[in-house]
Short mmCIF file of C-alpha atoms in Angstrom, two decimals:
data_model
loop_
_atom_site.label_atom_id
_atom_site.label_comp_id
_atom_site.label_asym_id
_atom_site.label_seq_id
_atom_site.Cartn_x
_atom_site.Cartn_y
_atom_site.Cartn_z
CA ASP A 1 -31.64 55.53 42.42
CA ALA A 2 -32.48 58.82 40.85
CA GLY A 3 -28.84 60.57 41.24
CA VAL A 4 -28.35 64.76 41.83
CA ILE A 5 -31.03 66.51 41.19
CA GLN A 6 -30.01 69.26 40.61
CA SER A 7 -32.91 72.97 40.13
CA PRO A 8 -34.21 74.94 38.51
CA ARG A 9 -31.97 73.68 36.19
CA HIS A 10 -32.73 77.71 33.87
CA GLU A 11 -32.74 80.58 35.46
CA VAL A 12 -32.26 83.49 33.63
CA THR A 13 -32.25 86.36 36.04
CA GLU A 14 -31.31 90.89 36.17
CA MET A 15 -28.77 92.04 38.13
CA GLY A 16 -29.21 92.68 41.20
CA GLN A 17 -31.13 89.67 41.73
CA GLU A 18 -31.51 87.06 44.39
CA VAL A 19 -30.22 83.64 42.59
CA THR A 20 -30.32 80.53 45.54
CA LEU A 21 -30.32 77.07 42.90
CA ARG A 22 -30.88 73.55 44.77
CA CYS A 23 -29.02 70.28 44.94
CA LYS A 24 -30.26 66.75 45.87
CA PRO A 25 -27.06 64.53 46.35
CA ILE A 26 -27.82 60.14 45.92
CA SER A 27 -28.93 58.71 48.89
CA GLY A 28 -25.89 57.80 51.17
CA HIS A 29 -23.63 60.07 49.81
CA ASN A 30 -21.87 61.64 52.00
CA SER A 31 -19.38 64.47 50.04
CA LEU A 32 -21.33 67.25 47.96
CA PHE A 33 -19.94 69.34 45.67
CA TRP A 34 -20.69 72.40 43.63
CA TYR A 35 -19.07 73.33 40.23
CA ARG A 36 -18.89 76.07 37.75
CA GLN A 37 -18.32 75.93 34.13
CA THR A 38 -17.60 78.11 31.96
CA MET A 39 -15.93 77.90 28.97
CA MET A 40 -12.79 80.64 30.20
CA ARG A 41 -12.36 78.63 33.02
CA GLY A 42 -13.74 75.40 32.67
CA LEU A 43 -14.77 72.75 35.76
CA GLU A 44 -14.09 75.39 38.53
CA LEU A 45 -14.35 73.56 42.63
CA LEU A 46 -16.35 77.01 44.30
CA ILE A 47 -17.13 74.15 47.39
CA TYR A 48 -17.46 70.78 49.12
CA PHE A 49 -18.52 69.19 52.08
CA ASN A 50 -17.73 66.33 53.97
CA ASN A 51 -20.98 65.03 56.23
CA ASN A 52 -22.46 68.16 55.64
CA VAL A 53 -19.78 70.20 56.75
CA PRO A 54 -18.07 72.92 54.35
CA ILE A 55 -14.72 71.54 54.22
CA ASP A 56 -13.16 73.72 51.26
CA ASP A 57 -14.87 77.21 50.04
CA SER A 58 -10.94 78.65 48.73
CA GLY A 59 -13.72 78.98 45.48
CA MET A 60 -16.54 80.90 46.00
CA PRO A 61 -15.65 83.95 44.08
CA GLU A 62 -16.75 86.55 46.30
CA ASP A 63 -18.86 87.60 49.85
CA ARG A 64 -21.86 87.68 47.31
CA PHE A 65 -21.68 83.80 46.95
CA SER A 66 -22.52 81.91 49.93
CA ALA A 67 -23.93 77.20 49.80
CA LYS A 68 -25.58 75.74 53.04
CA MET A 69 -26.06 72.18 53.36
CA PRO A 70 -28.74 71.76 56.64
CA ASN A 71 -28.59 68.09 55.99
CA ALA A 72 -27.78 65.75 54.48
CA SER A 73 -29.98 65.11 51.49
CA PHE A 74 -29.78 69.57 50.16
CA SER A 75 -27.56 72.01 49.48
CA THR A 76 -27.86 75.39 47.89
CA LEU A 77 -26.06 77.78 47.19
CA LYS A 78 -27.13 81.52 46.51
CA ILE A 79 -25.68 84.49 45.03
CA GLN A 80 -26.44 88.14 45.46
CA PRO A 81 -26.38 90.62 44.47
CA SER A 82 -25.66 88.53 40.84
CA GLU A 83 -24.13 90.13 38.47
CA PRO A 84 -24.02 89.35 34.60
CA ARG A 85 -20.03 86.88 35.12
CA ASP A 86 -22.16 85.35 37.33
CA SER A 87 -24.04 84.16 33.86
CA ALA A 88 -22.33 79.92 33.59
CA VAL A 89 -24.14 76.35 34.44
CA TYR A 90 -23.35 75.26 37.90
CA PHE A 91 -23.23 71.90 39.02
CA CYS A 92 -23.18 69.80 42.05
CA ALA A 93 -21.49 66.30 42.21
CA SER A 94 -22.35 63.86 45.36
CA SER A 95 -19.92 61.17 46.02
CA LYS A 96 -19.10 59.17 49.36
CA LEU A 97 -16.15 59.54 51.33
CA ALA A 98 -13.83 56.91 50.71
CA GLY A 99 -10.22 56.49 51.17
CA ASP A 100 -8.84 55.22 47.51
CA SER A 101 -11.28 57.02 44.85
CA ASN A 102 -13.54 58.97 45.16
CA GLU A 103 -16.23 58.89 42.14
CA GLN A 104 -17.97 62.52 41.73
CA PHE A 105 -21.68 61.77 40.45
CA PHE A 106 -23.10 65.31 38.64
CA GLY A 107 -26.11 66.55 38.48
CA PRO A 108 -27.90 67.99 35.52
CA GLY A 109 -26.70 71.04 35.73
CA THR A 110 -28.45 75.06 36.13
CA ARG A 111 -27.54 77.25 33.67
CA LEU A 112 -27.56 80.30 35.17
CA THR A 113 -28.18 83.63 32.64
CA VAL A 114 -27.91 86.89 34.48
CA LEU A 115 -28.76 90.11 32.71
CA GLY B 1 -3.58 72.48 45.94
CA GLU B 2 -3.62 70.51 43.94
CA ASN B 3 -3.09 71.94 40.00
CA VAL B 4 -3.83 69.81 37.25
CA GLU B 5 -1.96 71.28 33.89
CA GLN B 6 -3.67 68.93 31.00
CA HIS B 7 -2.67 69.39 26.62
CA PRO B 8 -4.31 69.77 24.37
CA SER B 9 -7.10 71.93 24.27
CA THR B 10 -8.11 71.22 21.53
CA LEU B 11 -7.90 67.34 19.21
CA SER B 12 -9.27 66.54 16.14
CA VAL B 13 -8.64 63.36 14.76
CA GLN B 14 -9.85 61.52 11.10
CA GLU B 15 -12.55 58.34 12.77
CA GLY B 16 -10.36 55.27 13.28
CA ASP B 17 -6.83 57.02 14.46
CA SER B 18 -5.61 57.05 18.52
CA ALA B 19 -5.65 60.22 20.36
CA VAL B 20 -4.51 61.07 23.35
CA ILE B 21 -4.39 63.47 26.23
CA LYS B 22 -2.31 64.42 28.42
CA CYS B 23 -2.20 65.59 32.14
CA THR B 24 0.23 66.15 34.80
CA TYR B 25 -0.47 66.81 38.53
CA SER B 26 1.37 68.78 41.52
CA ASP B 27 1.03 67.42 44.23
CA SER B 28 2.92 64.29 45.05
CA ALA B 29 0.01 62.62 47.86
CA SER B 30 -2.63 62.56 45.02
CA ASN B 31 -3.36 58.87 44.93
CA TYR B 32 -6.65 59.00 42.35
CA PHE B 33 -7.24 59.74 39.17
CA PRO B 34 -10.19 59.62 37.09
CA TRP B 35 -11.36 61.10 33.57
CA TYR B 36 -14.58 62.09 32.80
CA LYS B 37 -15.97 62.96 29.80
CA GLN B 38 -18.55 65.85 28.99
CA GLU B 39 -20.81 65.49 25.88
CA LEU B 40 -22.74 69.07 24.23
CA GLY B 41 -25.00 70.40 27.00
CA LYS B 42 -25.00 67.22 29.49
CA ARG B 43 -23.43 66.28 32.31
CA PRO B 44 -19.74 64.85 33.06
CA GLN B 45 -19.34 61.26 33.45
CA LEU B 46 -17.09 59.35 34.77
CA ILE B 47 -15.93 56.39 31.73
CA ILE B 48 -12.05 55.82 33.68
CA ASP B 49 -10.22 56.02 35.97
CA ILE B 50 -6.75 54.92 37.66
CA ARG B 51 -5.50 54.28 41.05
CA SER B 52 -1.69 54.94 42.32
CA ASN B 53 -0.64 51.26 42.64
CA VAL B 54 -1.06 50.90 38.54
CA GLY B 55 0.26 51.72 36.24
CA GLU B 56 -1.93 50.72 33.18
CA LYS B 57 -5.62 50.32 32.93
CA LYS B 58 -7.58 49.75 30.03
CA ASP B 59 -11.16 49.06 29.43
CA GLN B 60 -11.59 47.79 25.71
CA ARG B 61 -10.31 51.11 23.50
CA ILE B 62 -9.97 53.26 26.30
CA ALA B 63 -7.32 52.78 28.24
CA VAL B 64 -5.17 55.69 30.70
CA THR B 65 -1.45 55.39 32.30
CA LEU B 66 -0.05 56.88 35.04
CA ASN B 67 4.00 57.93 35.70
CA LYS B 68 3.55 59.00 39.61
CA THR B 69 7.09 59.68 39.69
CA ALA B 70 6.71 62.34 36.50
CA LYS B 71 3.38 63.17 38.33
CA HIS B 72 1.91 62.49 34.83
CA PHE B 73 -1.58 60.41 33.68
CA SER B 74 -2.29 60.29 29.88
CA LEU B 75 -5.83 59.21 28.14
CA HIS B 76 -5.85 56.72 24.22
CA ILE B 77 -8.18 56.11 23.09
CA THR B 78 -7.58 54.13 19.77
CA GLU B 79 -9.58 53.43 16.47
CA THR B 80 -11.74 56.67 17.67
CA GLN B 81 -15.51 56.97 16.53
CA PRO B 82 -17.41 59.81 15.85
CA GLU B 83 -19.51 59.78 19.50
CA ASP B 84 -15.97 59.75 21.02
CA SER B 85 -16.52 63.20 20.18
CA ALA B 86 -16.79 65.40 23.35
CA VAL B 87 -14.31 67.00 25.91
CA TYR B 88 -12.74 64.99 28.33
CA PHE B 89 -11.20 65.78 31.66
CA CYS B 90 -8.87 64.84 33.72
CA ALA B 91 -8.97 64.89 38.04
CA ALA B 92 -6.06 64.65 41.13
CA TYR B 93 -7.35 63.54 44.37
CA GLN B 94 -6.22 62.55 47.21
CA ALA B 95 -8.49 61.37 50.47
CA GLY B 96 -10.70 63.22 52.63
CA THR B 97 -10.28 66.63 49.76
CA ALA B 98 -12.09 67.42 45.85
CA LEU B 99 -11.12 65.78 42.60
CA ILE B 100 -9.05 68.72 40.79
CA PHE B 101 -10.15 68.92 37.37
CA GLY B 102 -8.28 70.34 34.23
CA LYS B 103 -9.24 72.61 31.86
CA GLY B 104 -10.33 70.21 29.12
CA THR B 105 -9.97 69.08 25.99
CA THR B 106 -12.27 69.33 23.29
CA LEU B 107 -12.09 66.54 20.86
CA SER B 108 -13.39 66.09 16.79
CA VAL B 109 -13.97 63.11 15.23
CA SER B 110 -14.84 63.21 11.59
CA SER B 111 -15.86 60.33 9.82
#
């Protein structure tokens, strides 16, 4: 199994540009999570999907952020327009919906720098 | 919603010493508590977890304890080694939701 795949691994863009981050979860997993990691705030949950349906997007910081999961094998996180304070590492994670546990497998992350 | 507090934020120990990281959670419905280790520049990876029906779990040099009444759980690392240096995150979970992570503890083990 290839694990969770994210692209791009690094993104440098200028303020005001649109940024799209992509994620392919582990095959067979039906929950997908987007996190943002910064030194100041640690690992913040932005949004998660169960069976492709967004369940909780209360962590999405502003309307500039949006996420979609059109099918079980693909999700995107879009920032439009981007701002310097959006610079962070964005992780996607996936898991199987299960009753008592939820081991999440993280992707390698996308390091976003907004100039 | 769930809130997870973790401390200390940084911890420095000598090689061979023990390290303890503590977390508290707010929602009594949480029933699964994993610990993740994140090495510099890498992704978080699960190292040990515990469910609410268990008080303690051990895996070689790593152990986790859970006190459901007090709503706190701890990670214990014995005989620390330089390769244990990393950021450690605790998390809490209840069915159908997402893991909520603590802010992390940066552990430094010096030889």
